[in-house]
Short mmCIF file of C-alpha atoms in Angstrom, two decimals:
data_model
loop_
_atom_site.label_atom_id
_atom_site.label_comp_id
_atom_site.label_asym_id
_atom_site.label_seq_id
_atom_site.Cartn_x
_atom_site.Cartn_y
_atom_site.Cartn_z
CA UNK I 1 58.93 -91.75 -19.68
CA UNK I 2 61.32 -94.64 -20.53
CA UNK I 3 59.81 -98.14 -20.53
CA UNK I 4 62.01 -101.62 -20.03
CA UNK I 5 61.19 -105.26 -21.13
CA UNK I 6 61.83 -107.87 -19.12
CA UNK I 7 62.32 -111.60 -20.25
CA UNK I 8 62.67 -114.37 -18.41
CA UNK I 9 65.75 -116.40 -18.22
CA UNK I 10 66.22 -119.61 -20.69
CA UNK I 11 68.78 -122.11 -21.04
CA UNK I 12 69.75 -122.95 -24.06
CA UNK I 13 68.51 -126.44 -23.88
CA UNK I 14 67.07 -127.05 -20.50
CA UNK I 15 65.48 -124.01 -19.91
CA UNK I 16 67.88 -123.00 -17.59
CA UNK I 17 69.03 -119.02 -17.13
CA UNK I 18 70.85 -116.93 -19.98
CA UNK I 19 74.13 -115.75 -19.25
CA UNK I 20 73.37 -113.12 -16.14
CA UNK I 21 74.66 -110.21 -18.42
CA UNK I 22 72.46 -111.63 -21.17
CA UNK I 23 69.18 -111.58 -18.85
CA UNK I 24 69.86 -108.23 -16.75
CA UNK I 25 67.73 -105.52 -18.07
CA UNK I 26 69.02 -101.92 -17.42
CA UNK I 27 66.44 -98.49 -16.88
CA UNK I 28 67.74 -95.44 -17.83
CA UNK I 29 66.21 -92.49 -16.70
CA UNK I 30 68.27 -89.15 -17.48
CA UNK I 31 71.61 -89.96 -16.41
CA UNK I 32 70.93 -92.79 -13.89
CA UNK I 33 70.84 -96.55 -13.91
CA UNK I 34 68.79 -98.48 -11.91
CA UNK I 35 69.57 -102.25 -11.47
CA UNK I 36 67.14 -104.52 -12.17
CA UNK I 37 64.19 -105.47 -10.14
CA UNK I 38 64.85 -101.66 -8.50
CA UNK I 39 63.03 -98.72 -9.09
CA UNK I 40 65.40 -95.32 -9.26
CA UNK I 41 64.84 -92.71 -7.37
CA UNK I 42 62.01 -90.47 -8.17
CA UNK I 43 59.99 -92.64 -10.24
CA UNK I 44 57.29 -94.99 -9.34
CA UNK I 45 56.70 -99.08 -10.37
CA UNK I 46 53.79 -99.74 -12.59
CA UNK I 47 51.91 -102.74 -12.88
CA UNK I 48 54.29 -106.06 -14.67
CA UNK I 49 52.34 -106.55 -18.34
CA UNK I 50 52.35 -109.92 -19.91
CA UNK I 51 52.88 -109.29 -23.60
CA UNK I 52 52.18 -112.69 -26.20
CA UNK I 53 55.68 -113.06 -28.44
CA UNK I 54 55.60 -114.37 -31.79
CA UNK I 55 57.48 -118.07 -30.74
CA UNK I 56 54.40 -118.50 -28.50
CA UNK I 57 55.89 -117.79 -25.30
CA UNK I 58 54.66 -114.73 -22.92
CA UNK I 59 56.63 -111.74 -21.74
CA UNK I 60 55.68 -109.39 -19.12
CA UNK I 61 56.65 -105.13 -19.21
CA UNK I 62 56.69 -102.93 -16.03
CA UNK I 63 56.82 -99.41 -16.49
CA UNK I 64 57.89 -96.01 -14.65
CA UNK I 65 57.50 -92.37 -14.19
CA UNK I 66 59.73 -89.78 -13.51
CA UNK I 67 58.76 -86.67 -11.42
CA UNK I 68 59.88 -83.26 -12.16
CA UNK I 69 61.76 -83.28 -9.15
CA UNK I 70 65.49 -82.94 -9.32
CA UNK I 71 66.97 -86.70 -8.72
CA UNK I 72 68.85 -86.59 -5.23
CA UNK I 73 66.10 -84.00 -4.22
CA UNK I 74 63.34 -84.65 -1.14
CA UNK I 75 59.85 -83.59 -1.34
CA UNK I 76 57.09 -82.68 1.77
CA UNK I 77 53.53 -82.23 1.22
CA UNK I 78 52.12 -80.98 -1.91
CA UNK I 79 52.00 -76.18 -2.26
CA UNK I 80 48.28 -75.36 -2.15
CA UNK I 81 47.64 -73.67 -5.64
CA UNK I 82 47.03 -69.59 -4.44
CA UNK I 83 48.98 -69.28 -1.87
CA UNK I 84 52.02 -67.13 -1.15
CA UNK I 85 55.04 -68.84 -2.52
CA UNK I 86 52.86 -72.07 -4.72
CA UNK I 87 51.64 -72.22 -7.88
CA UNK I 88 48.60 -69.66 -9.16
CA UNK I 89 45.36 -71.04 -8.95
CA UNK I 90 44.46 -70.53 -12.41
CA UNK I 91 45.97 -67.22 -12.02
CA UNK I 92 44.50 -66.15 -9.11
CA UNK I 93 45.94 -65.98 -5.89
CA UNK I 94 44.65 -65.49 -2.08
CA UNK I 95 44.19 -62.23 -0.74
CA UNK I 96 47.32 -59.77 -0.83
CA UNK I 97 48.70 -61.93 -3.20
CA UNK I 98 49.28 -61.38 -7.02
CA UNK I 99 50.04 -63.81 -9.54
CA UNK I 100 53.52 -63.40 -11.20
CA UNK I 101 55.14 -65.81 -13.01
CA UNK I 102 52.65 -68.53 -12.20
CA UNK I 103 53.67 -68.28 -8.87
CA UNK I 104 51.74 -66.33 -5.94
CA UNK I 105 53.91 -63.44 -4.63
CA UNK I 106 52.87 -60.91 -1.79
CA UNK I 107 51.25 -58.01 -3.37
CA UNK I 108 52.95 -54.62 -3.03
CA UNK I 109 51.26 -51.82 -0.35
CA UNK I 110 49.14 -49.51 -2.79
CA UNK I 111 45.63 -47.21 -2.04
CA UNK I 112 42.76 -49.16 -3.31
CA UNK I 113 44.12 -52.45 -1.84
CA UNK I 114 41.79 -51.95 0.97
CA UNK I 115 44.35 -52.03 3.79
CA UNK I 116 44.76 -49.01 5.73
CA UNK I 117 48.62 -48.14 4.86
CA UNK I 118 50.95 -45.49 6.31
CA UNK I 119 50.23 -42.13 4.51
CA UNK I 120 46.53 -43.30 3.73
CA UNK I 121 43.29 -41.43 5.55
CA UNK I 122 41.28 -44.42 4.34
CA UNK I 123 41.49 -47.31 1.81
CA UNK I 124 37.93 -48.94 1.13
CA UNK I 125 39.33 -50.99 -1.65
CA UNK I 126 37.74 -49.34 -4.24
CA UNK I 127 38.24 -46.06 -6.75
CA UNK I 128 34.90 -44.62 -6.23
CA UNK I 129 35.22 -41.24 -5.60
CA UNK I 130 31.93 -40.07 -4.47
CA UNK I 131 31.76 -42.14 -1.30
CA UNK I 132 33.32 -41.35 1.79
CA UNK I 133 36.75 -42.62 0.77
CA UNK I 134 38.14 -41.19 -2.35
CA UNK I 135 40.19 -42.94 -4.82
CA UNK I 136 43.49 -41.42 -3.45
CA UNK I 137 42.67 -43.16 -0.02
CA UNK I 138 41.34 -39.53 1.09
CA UNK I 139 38.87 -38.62 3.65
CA UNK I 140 35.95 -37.40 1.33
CA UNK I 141 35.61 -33.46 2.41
CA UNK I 142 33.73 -30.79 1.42
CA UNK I 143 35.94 -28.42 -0.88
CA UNK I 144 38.14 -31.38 -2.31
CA UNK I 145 36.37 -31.13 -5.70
CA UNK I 146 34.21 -34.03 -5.34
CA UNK I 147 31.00 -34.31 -4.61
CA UNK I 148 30.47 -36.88 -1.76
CA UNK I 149 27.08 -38.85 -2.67
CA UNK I 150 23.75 -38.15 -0.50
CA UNK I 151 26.02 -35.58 1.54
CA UNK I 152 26.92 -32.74 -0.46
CA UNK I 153 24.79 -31.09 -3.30
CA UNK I 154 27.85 -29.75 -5.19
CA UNK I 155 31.89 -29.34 -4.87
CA UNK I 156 33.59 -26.73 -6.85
CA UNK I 157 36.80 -26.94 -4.43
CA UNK I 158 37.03 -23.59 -3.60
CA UNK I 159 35.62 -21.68 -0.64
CA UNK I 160 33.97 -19.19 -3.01
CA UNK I 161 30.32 -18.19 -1.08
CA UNK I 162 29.93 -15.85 -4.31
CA UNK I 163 29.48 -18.70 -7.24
CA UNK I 164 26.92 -21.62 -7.41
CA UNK I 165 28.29 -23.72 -5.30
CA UNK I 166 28.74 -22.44 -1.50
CA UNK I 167 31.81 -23.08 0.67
CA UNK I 168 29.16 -25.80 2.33
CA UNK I 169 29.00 -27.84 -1.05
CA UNK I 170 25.37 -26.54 -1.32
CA UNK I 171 24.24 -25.12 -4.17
CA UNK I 172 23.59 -21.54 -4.28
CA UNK I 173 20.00 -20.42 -3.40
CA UNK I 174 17.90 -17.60 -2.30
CA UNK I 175 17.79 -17.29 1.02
CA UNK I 176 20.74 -18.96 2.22
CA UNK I 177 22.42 -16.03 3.57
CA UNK I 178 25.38 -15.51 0.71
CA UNK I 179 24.93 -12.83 -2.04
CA UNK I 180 25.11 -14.49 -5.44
CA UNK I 181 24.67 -12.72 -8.91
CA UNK I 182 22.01 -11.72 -9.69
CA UNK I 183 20.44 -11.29 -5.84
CA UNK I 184 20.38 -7.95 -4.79
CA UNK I 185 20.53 -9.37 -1.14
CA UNK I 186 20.28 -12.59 1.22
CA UNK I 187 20.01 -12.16 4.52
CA UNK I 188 19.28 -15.66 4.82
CA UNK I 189 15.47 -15.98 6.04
CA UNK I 190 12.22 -15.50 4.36
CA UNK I 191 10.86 -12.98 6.19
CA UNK I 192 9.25 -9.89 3.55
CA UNK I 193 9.00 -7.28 6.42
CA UNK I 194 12.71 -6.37 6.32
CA UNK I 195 15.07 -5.17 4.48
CA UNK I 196 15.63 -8.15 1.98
CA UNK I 197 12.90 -10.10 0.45
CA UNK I 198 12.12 -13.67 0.45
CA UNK I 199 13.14 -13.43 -3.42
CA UNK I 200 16.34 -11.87 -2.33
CA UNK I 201 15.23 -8.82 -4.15
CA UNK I 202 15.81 -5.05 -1.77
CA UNK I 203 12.60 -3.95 -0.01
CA UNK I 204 10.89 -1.31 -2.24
CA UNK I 205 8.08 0.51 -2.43
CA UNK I 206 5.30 -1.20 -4.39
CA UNK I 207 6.52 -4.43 -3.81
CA UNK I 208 3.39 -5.57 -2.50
CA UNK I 209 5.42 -6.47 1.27
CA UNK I 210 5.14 -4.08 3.84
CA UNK I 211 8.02 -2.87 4.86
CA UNK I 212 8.42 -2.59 8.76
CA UNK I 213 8.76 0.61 10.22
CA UNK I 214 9.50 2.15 7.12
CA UNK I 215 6.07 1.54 5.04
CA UNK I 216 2.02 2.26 6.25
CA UNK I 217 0.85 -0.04 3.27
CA UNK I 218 2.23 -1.63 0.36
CA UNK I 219 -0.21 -3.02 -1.77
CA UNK I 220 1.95 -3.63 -5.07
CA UNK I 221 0.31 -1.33 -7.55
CA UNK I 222 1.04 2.61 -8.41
CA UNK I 223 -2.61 3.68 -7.99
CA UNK I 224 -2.73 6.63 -6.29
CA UNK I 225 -6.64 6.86 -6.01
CA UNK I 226 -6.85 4.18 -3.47
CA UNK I 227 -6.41 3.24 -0.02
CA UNK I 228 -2.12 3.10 -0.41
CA UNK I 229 -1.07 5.17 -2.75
CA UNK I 230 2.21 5.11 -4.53
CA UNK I 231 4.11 6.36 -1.60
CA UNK I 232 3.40 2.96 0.67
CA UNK I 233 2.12 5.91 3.17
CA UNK I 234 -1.82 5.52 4.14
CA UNK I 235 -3.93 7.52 1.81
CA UNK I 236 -5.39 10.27 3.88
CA UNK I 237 -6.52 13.98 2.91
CA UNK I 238 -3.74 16.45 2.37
CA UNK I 239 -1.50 13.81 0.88
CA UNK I 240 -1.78 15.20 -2.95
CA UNK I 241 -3.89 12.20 -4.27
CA UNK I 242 -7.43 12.01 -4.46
CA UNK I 243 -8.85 8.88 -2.84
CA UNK I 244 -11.80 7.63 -5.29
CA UNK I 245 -15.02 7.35 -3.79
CA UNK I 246 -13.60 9.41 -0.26
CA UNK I 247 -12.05 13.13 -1.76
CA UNK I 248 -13.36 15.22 -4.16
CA UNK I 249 -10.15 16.86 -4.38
CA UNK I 250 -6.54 16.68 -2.84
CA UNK I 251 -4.15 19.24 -3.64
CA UNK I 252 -1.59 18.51 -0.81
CA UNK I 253 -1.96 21.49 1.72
CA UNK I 254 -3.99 22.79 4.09
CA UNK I 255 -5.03 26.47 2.69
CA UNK I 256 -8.94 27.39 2.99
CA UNK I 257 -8.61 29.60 0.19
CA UNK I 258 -7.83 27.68 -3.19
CA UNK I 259 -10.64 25.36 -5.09
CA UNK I 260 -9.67 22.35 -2.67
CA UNK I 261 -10.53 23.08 1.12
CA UNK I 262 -8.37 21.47 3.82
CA UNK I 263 -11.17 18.47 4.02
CA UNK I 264 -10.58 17.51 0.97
CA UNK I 265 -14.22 18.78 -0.50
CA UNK I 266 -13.63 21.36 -3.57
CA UNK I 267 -14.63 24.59 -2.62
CA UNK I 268 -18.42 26.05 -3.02
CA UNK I 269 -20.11 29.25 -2.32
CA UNK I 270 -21.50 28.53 1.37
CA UNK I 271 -18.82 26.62 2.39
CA UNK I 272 -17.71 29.74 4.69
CA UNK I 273 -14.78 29.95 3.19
CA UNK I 274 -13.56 32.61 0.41
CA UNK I 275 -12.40 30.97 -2.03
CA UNK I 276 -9.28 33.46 -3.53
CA UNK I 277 -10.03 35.28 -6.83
CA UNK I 278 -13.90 33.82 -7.04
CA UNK I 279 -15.59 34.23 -3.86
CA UNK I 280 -16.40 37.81 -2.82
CA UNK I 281 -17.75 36.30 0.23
CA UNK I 282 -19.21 33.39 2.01
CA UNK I 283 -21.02 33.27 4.72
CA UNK I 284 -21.36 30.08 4.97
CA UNK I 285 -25.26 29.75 4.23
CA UNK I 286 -27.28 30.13 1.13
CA UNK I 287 -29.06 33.33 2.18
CA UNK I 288 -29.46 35.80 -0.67
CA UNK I 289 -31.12 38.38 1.76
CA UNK I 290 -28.03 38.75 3.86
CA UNK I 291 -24.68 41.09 3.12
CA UNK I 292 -23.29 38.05 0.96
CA UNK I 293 -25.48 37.04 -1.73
CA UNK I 294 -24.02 34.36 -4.02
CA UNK I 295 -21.38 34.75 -2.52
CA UNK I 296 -20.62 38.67 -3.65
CA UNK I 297 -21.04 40.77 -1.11
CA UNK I 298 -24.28 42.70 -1.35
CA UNK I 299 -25.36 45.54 -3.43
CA UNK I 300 -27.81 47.40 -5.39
CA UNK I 301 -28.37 45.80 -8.33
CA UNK I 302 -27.47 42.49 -7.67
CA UNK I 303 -30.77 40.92 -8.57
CA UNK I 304 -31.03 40.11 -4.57
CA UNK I 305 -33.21 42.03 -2.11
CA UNK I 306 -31.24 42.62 0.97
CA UNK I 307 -33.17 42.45 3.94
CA UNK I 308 -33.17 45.63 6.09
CA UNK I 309 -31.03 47.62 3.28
CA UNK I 310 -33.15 47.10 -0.05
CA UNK I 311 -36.89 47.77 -0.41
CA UNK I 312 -36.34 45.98 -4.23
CA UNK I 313 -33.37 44.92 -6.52
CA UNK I 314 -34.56 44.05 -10.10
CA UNK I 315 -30.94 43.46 -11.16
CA UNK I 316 -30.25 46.94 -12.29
CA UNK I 317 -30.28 50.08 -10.99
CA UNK I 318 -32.44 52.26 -13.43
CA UNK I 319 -35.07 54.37 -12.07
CA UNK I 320 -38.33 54.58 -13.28
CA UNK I 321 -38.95 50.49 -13.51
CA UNK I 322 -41.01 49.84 -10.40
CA UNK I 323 -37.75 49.43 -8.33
CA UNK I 324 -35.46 52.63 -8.49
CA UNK I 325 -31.56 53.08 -9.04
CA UNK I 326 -31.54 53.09 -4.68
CA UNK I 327 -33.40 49.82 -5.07
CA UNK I 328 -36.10 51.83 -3.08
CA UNK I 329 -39.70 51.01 -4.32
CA UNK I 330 -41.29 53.69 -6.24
CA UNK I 331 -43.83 55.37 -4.68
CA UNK I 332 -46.73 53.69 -4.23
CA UNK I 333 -50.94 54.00 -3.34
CA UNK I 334 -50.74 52.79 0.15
CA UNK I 335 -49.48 55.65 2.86
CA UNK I 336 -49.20 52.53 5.30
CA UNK I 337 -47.70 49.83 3.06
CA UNK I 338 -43.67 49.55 1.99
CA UNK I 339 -44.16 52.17 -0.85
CA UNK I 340 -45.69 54.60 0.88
CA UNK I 341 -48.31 57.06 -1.16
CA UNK I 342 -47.56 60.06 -2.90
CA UNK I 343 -49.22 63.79 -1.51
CA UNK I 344 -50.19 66.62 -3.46
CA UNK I 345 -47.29 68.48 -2.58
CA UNK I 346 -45.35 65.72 -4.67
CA UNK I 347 -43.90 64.19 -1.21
CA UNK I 348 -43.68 60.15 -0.90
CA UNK I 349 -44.41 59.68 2.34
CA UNK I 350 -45.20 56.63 4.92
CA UNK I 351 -47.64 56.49 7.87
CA UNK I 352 -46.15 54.49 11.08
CA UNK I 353 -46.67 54.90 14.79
CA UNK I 354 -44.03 55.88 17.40
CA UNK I 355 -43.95 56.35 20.78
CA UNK I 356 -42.44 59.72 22.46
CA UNK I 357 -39.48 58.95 23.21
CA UNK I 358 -38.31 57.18 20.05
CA UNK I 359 -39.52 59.53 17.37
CA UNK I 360 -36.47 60.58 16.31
CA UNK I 361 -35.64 57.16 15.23
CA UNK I 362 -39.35 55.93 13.97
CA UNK I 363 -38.91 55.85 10.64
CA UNK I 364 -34.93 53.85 10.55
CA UNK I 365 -36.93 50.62 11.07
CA UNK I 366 -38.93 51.33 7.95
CA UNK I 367 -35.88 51.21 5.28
CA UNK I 368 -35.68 54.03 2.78
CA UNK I 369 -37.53 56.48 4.85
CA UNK I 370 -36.51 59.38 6.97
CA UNK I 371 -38.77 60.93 9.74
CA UNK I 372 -40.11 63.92 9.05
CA UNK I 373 -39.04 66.67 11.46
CA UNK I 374 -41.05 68.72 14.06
CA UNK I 375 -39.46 71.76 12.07
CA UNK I 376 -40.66 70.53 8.66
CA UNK I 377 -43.84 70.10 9.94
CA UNK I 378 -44.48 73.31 11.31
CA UNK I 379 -42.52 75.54 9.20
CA UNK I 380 -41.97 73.82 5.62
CA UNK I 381 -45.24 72.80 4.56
CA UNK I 382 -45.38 69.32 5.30
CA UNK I 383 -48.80 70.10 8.14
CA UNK I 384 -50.92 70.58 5.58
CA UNK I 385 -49.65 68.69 2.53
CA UNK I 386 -49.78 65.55 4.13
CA UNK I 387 -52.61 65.90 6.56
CA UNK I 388 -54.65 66.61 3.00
CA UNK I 389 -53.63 63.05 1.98
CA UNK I 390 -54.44 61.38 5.46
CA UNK I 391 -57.93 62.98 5.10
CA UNK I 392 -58.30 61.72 1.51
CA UNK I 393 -57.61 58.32 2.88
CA UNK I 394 -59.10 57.98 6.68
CA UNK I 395 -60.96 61.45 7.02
CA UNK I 396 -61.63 61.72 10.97
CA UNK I 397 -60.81 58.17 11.96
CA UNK I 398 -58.00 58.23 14.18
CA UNK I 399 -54.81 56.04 14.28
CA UNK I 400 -51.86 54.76 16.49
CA UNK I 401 -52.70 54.93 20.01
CA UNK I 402 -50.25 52.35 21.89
CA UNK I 403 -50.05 50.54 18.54
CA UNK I 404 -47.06 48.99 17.21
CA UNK I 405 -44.29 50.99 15.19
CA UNK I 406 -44.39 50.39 11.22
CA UNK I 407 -47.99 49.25 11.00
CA UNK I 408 -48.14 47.29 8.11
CA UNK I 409 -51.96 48.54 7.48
CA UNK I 410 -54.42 50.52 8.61
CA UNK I 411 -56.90 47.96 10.16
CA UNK I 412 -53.93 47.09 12.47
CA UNK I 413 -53.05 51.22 13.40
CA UNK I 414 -56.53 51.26 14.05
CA UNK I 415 -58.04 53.72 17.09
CA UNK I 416 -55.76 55.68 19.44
CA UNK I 417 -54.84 59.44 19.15
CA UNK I 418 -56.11 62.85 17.44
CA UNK I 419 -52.67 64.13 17.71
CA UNK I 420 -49.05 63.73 15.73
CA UNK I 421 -45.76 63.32 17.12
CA UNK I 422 -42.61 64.46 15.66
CA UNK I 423 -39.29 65.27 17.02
CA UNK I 424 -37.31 68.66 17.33
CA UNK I 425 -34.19 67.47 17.79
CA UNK I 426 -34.32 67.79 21.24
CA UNK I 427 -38.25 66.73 22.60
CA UNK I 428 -40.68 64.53 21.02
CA UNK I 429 -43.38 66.99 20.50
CA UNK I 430 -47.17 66.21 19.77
CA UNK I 431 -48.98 68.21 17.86
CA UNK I 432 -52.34 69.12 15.93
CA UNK I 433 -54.07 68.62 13.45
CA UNK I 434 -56.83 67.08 15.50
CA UNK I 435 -57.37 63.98 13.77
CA UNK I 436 -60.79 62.94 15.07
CA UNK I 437 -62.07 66.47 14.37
CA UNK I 438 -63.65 67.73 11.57
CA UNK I 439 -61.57 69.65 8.67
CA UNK I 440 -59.39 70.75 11.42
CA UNK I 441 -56.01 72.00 9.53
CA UNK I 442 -54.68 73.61 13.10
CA UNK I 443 -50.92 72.57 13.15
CA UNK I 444 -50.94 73.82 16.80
CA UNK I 445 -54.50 72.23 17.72
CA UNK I 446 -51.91 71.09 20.28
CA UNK I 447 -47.96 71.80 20.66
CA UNK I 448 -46.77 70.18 23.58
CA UNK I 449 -43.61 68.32 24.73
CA UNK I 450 -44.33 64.46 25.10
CA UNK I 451 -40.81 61.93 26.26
CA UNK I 452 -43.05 59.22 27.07
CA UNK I 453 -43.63 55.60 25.75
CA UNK I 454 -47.59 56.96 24.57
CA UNK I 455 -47.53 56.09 20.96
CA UNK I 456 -49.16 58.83 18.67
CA UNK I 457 -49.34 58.74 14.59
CA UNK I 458 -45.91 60.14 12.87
CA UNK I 459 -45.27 60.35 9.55
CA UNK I 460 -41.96 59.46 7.67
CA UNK I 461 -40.60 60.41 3.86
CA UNK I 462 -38.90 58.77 1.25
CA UNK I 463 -35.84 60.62 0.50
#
């Protein structure tokens, strides 16, 4: 700024004015010249300053200011700082605008200056990927590598189902339908009844899941003594595996013959059934009197007395013990009991009543004894030889007489008939000796044919 002093005119004597070149004062500013008492274009009057001189007299100084504005230039209302086209506000500028050269310019179209521009999805002003704009001014989608914030759990940007991360941007899992490693399956539900397990492991047996339509039980363990075994099938008896506490055996099959019956119960003499290569027999009771003792069929010997067929069995079959090699009692002291008595004649023989017309069969029920013949009675010796003994033992009492057949004792053959009966392989004959008489030996005291039910005394021998 260029400042210029003005004096006021003096004479030289009077006070009157300087020569008017002496008292003009000239303002340069730049190039121009402004006359005095003017102010130039483009600058601006100040106040007029009295300033003391050294004479004692006063002068005064105005000053001016240039703008910056070219002289010969006109100027409108001041540029608001930031907008397009004026001066940065402190180098910022209005929206879409960009400070260059201290001067605010329109900013150039570009994604992330949150205008919507062509060849842009989106353009939120920002170069966060993860929302729903990406920095690239792309529609956040699954598969684009990203993963979109709160919507997607991963983004590998592939459509791989077969890694971690699905073609849904959700991490791999059991059960969401898509066979990863290390699954054997996913079929997508969590149902253990089918073919694919909640834990996206195959159905198996022993699993502990029963399978449907394919498994009775599962029960997760390999015990085969309980109720599922290791098959998953429903224990029962035939299935090879004994169920504790139910089977006391199981070998898998259904023969009656081997140690394990088709119940499942091991096999035992009286069970009925013959067991192969142990059981002679089974009669399915515990009888030892019957054709199958101990389950061995019946004999002589066998240390049991078979009803009807043994008189004894001492477990041998020596004579001369008490029970002889027939297991037929040796003979005895009673002519009515099982043993019979012995006669002179050295004849075992057995007292018993029969009726007429069963005399040829009196002595079977009586086992080990035969009936003695009407021949051998009348021709062979046996009258007298045993009608000595029955004399030694009863005298003239008489015995039989409607009484029953293989009296067990005298007491209870007691009464009834003087005569004998004995059989000629034809008749029933009676004949004598007369019992109830006196030292009668007569063998024909009476000798007459006799098919009736009339029981009469008979004698039978032990052969």
């Amino acid at each position: 700024m260029t400042f210029s002093l003005l004096l006021p005119a003096c004479s030289d004597s009077g006070g009157g004015p300087l020569d008017p070149s002496a008292t003009d004062a000239s303002t340069t500013a730049g190039d121009a010249t402004t006359a005095p008492g003017t102010t130039a274009p483009g600058t601006t009057a100040e106040p007029t300053t009295a300033v003391p001189t050294t004479d004692g007299t006063t002068s005064t100084s105005t000053s001016t200011s240039t703008s910056t504005t070219d002289p010969g230039t006109t100027t409108g209302p001041a540029c608001p700082a930031g907008d397009e086209g004026c001066p940065c506000d402190g180098g910022a500028c209005g929206d879409g605008l960009v400070c260059e050269d201290e001067v605010c310019v329109p900013l150039a179209a570009s994604c992330g200056d949150g205008k919507v521009d062509p060849g842009e999805a989106c353009d939120d002003g920002n170069t966060i990927d993860t929302d729903a704009c990406t920095a690239v001014c792309a529609d956040a989608i699954c598969g684009d590598g990203i993963v979109q914030e709160g919507v997607e759990a991963c983004d590998d940007g592939n459509g791989d189902d077969g890694d971690d991360c699905s073609s849904m941007c959700a991490l791999a899992s059991c059960g969401d339908g898509v066979l990863q490693d290390g699954e054997a399956c996913d079929d997508g539900n969590d149902d253990d009844t089918d073919d694919c397990l909640a834990t996206c492991m195959a159905a198996t047996c022993g699993d502990g899941a029963v399978h449907a339509g394919v498994e009775d039980c599962d029960d997760g363990n390999a015990d085969d003594t309980d109720e599922c075994p290791s098959t998953c099938l429903a224990a029962e008896c035939g299935d090879g595996f004994v169920q504790a506490g139910v089977e006391a055996c199981d070998d898998g099959n259904d023969v009656d013959t081997d140690a394990c019956l088709p119940t499942c119960v091991a096999a035992s003499c009286g069970d009925g059934v013959v067991q192969a290569g142990v059981e002679e027999c089974d009669d399915d009771n515990d009888v030892n009197t019957d054709a199958c003792a101990a389950c061995k069929t019946a004999e002589c010997g066998d240390g049991f007395v078979q009803a009807g067929a043994e008189q004894c069995d001492d477990g041998n079959v020596v004579g001369g013990d008490g029970c002889e090699a027939d297991c037929t009692l040796a003979c005895g002291n009673d002519c009515w009991g099982e043993a019979g008595c012995m006669t002179a004649g050295g004849r075992c023989i057995r007292f018993t009543c029969t009726p007429g017309n069963a005399s040829a069969t009196a002595c079977d029920s009586c086992f080990g004894w035969q009936p003695i013949s009407y021949d051998e009675w009348m021709n062979q010796g046996y009258c007298s030889d045993v009608t000595t003994k029955y004399r030694q033992v009863h005298n003239t009492e008489t015995r039989c007489g409607q009484a029953p057949m293989c009296c067990s004792d005298p007491a209870s053959c007691g009464g009834g008939d003087n005569a004998w009966h004995f059989h000629d392989g034809v008749n029933n004959r009676y004949v004598g000796p007369c019992l109830g008489c006196a030292n009668d030996m007569n063998c024909t005291f009476w000798n007459g044919v006799d098919d009736g039910s009339y029981t009469r005394i008979t004698a039978c021998e032990k052969m």
